[in-house]
Each structure stands twice: as structure tokens, then as C-alpha cells.
Amino acid sequence: MADVLKVVDVQLTLLKSFPPQLHIQAFGQVGSAGWTNPRLLPRFYIQFPPDGIQDFDFVADPPQGIVIQPVCPIAASELWENPPLNILKGVRVHSATNCIEAYLETSRSLSL
């Protein structure tokens, strides 16, 4: 497992279900072909961050052996069941070279 090279976009969708769910999608780039199992790993805290932003690491499994070297797109998603909506303001997704924040106030809402 390793950090993806770069995160280029993060989208949030609040699913109006019971309990509520937050669908997080991250889009990024990796430095070669052959990366597998992309995922968003939440960072765990003793106390929820005072800024209301939950951090995630955008990781995937790097290829084994010889691969071609073009920059390739990659995407991952996470379904967060029952997020703390009373204090959550958004998420921050980290990669090897940058991070991007997305906020609940600008997210889409979908009813299930």
C-alpha cells in the first residue's frame, strides 16, 4: 500500500437514509499503470478535529514488476455510515504530493 501521486478532485454526496451516510469520492493520478485496490483510509483521532474536517489518506497497491510509466487516473470511494453531522464540516483527502478539501455545505444530497 502506498499514497497515490496526486488527488485532483473530491466529491461528497449526503445520502438521506437512516442512519445518514456520506459518500466520498476521490479522483487522482498515479505515476504508472498497474495500481490496484484504491481506497480512502480515515485518520483516527482521540478527539474529533476542532475545524470539523475529517482527514482521509488516498492509497492504493502499487504494481509489481515492470510497468509502463505514464501518469494514469485512479479513483476511490468510501461510504461513511452515520457521520457526526452536528460537528462535521467536510473532508480532506491526502495524497503523496497534495491534499484537497470538500465541504458538506457544497455537497449534493440524495434520498434513498
Short mmCIF file of C-alpha atoms in Angstrom, two decimals:
data_model
loop_
_atom_site.label_atom_id
_atom_site.label_comp_id
_atom_site.label_asym_id
_atom_site.label_seq_id
_atom_site.Cartn_x
_atom_site.Cartn_y
_atom_site.Cartn_z
CA MET A 1 0.00 0.00 0.00
CA ALA A 2 1.25 3.50 -0.89
CA ASP A 3 -0.12 7.01 -1.27
CA VAL A 4 -1.36 7.86 -4.76
CA LEU A 5 0.71 10.52 -6.53
CA LYS A 6 -1.89 13.31 -6.61
CA VAL A 7 -5.51 13.93 -5.68
CA VAL A 8 -7.29 16.08 -8.29
CA ASP A 9 -10.91 16.19 -7.07
CA VAL A 10 -13.08 15.20 -4.11
CA GLN A 11 -16.87 14.99 -4.21
CA LEU A 12 -19.29 14.49 -1.33
CA THR A 13 -22.85 13.21 -1.53
CA LEU A 14 -25.00 13.11 1.59
CA LEU A 15 -27.39 10.18 1.32
CA LYS A 16 -30.66 10.89 3.10
CA SER A 17 -31.07 7.50 4.68
CA PHE A 18 -31.49 6.25 8.22
CA PRO A 19 -28.91 6.49 9.57
CA PRO A 20 -27.45 9.14 7.23
CA GLN A 21 -24.50 8.16 5.04
CA LEU A 22 -21.80 10.27 3.41
CA HIS A 23 -20.48 9.04 0.05
CA ILE A 24 -16.94 10.31 -0.53
CA GLN A 25 -15.37 10.06 -3.99
CA ALA A 26 -11.74 10.93 -4.70
CA PHE A 27 -10.14 11.19 -8.11
CA GLY A 28 -6.40 11.26 -8.60
CA GLN A 29 -3.34 10.25 -10.53
CA VAL A 30 -0.68 7.58 -10.10
CA GLY A 31 2.76 7.51 -11.70
CA SER A 32 2.40 4.27 -13.64
CA ALA A 33 -0.05 1.67 -14.84
CA GLY A 34 -0.98 -1.32 -12.70
CA TRP A 35 -2.09 0.26 -9.42
CA THR A 36 -4.91 -1.72 -7.77
CA ASN A 37 -7.27 -1.62 -4.79
CA PRO A 38 -7.64 2.18 -4.47
CA ARG A 39 -9.22 3.23 -1.19
CA LEU A 40 -9.72 6.06 1.27
CA LEU A 41 -8.43 5.37 4.76
CA PRO A 42 -9.81 7.57 7.55
CA ARG A 43 -7.43 9.03 10.08
CA PHE A 44 -8.45 8.26 13.64
CA TYR A 45 -8.40 10.87 16.39
CA ILE A 46 -8.68 10.88 20.16
CA GLN A 47 -10.97 13.91 19.80
CA PHE A 48 -12.68 14.98 16.57
CA PRO A 49 -10.74 17.83 14.89
CA PRO A 50 -11.87 21.28 16.08
CA ASP A 51 -12.04 22.53 12.47
CA GLY A 52 -14.70 19.88 11.70
CA ILE A 53 -12.66 18.37 8.84
CA GLN A 54 -12.13 14.57 8.76
CA ASP A 55 -8.86 13.51 7.09
CA PHE A 56 -8.54 10.55 4.72
CA ASP A 57 -5.47 9.09 3.03
CA PHE A 58 -5.87 8.18 -0.68
CA VAL A 59 -3.89 4.94 -1.09
CA ALA A 60 -3.61 2.01 -3.48
CA ASP A 61 -1.46 -1.04 -4.03
CA PRO A 62 1.47 -0.28 -6.36
CA PRO A 63 2.26 -2.57 -9.29
CA GLN A 64 4.75 -5.41 -9.01
CA GLY A 65 7.45 -5.83 -11.63
CA ILE A 66 7.99 -3.82 -14.79
CA VAL A 67 5.22 -1.41 -15.82
CA ILE A 68 4.77 1.42 -18.30
CA GLN A 69 5.32 4.86 -16.80
CA PRO A 70 2.54 7.21 -17.98
CA VAL A 71 0.54 9.13 -15.42
CA CYS A 72 -2.75 7.25 -15.06
CA PRO A 73 -6.08 8.21 -13.47
CA ILE A 74 -7.35 6.45 -10.36
CA ALA A 75 -10.49 6.78 -8.24
CA ALA A 76 -11.71 5.55 -4.86
CA SER A 77 -14.86 5.93 -2.82
CA GLU A 78 -15.88 5.45 0.77
CA LEU A 79 -19.35 5.17 2.29
CA TRP A 80 -19.27 6.66 5.79
CA GLU A 81 -22.25 5.44 7.78
CA ASN A 82 -23.70 7.78 10.38
CA PRO A 83 -21.10 10.57 10.21
CA PRO A 84 -21.23 13.15 13.03
CA LEU A 85 -23.25 15.70 11.05
CA ASN A 86 -23.60 18.00 14.07
CA ILE A 87 -19.82 18.74 14.00
CA LEU A 88 -18.64 17.55 10.56
CA LYS A 89 -17.93 20.37 8.10
CA GLY A 90 -16.11 18.40 5.40
CA VAL A 91 -13.31 16.04 4.49
CA ARG A 92 -9.68 16.46 3.49
CA VAL A 93 -8.13 13.83 1.21
CA HIS A 94 -4.33 13.49 1.27
CA SER A 95 -2.04 12.08 -1.43
CA ALA A 96 1.75 11.90 -1.73
CA THR A 97 2.01 15.44 -3.11
CA ASN A 98 -1.10 17.40 -2.10
CA CYS A 99 -4.47 17.41 -0.36
CA ILE A 100 -7.94 18.67 -1.31
CA GLU A 101 -10.85 19.61 0.93
CA ALA A 102 -14.55 19.20 0.16
CA TYR A 103 -17.30 20.70 2.30
CA LEU A 104 -20.74 19.42 3.29
CA GLU A 105 -22.34 22.80 2.56
CA THR A 106 -21.49 22.39 -1.13
CA SER A 107 -22.23 18.65 -1.34
CA ARG A 108 -25.12 17.01 -3.17
CA SER A 109 -27.95 15.31 -1.29
CA LEU A 110 -29.72 12.20 -2.50
CA SER A 111 -32.75 10.47 -0.98
CA LEU A 112 -32.76 6.70 -0.82
#
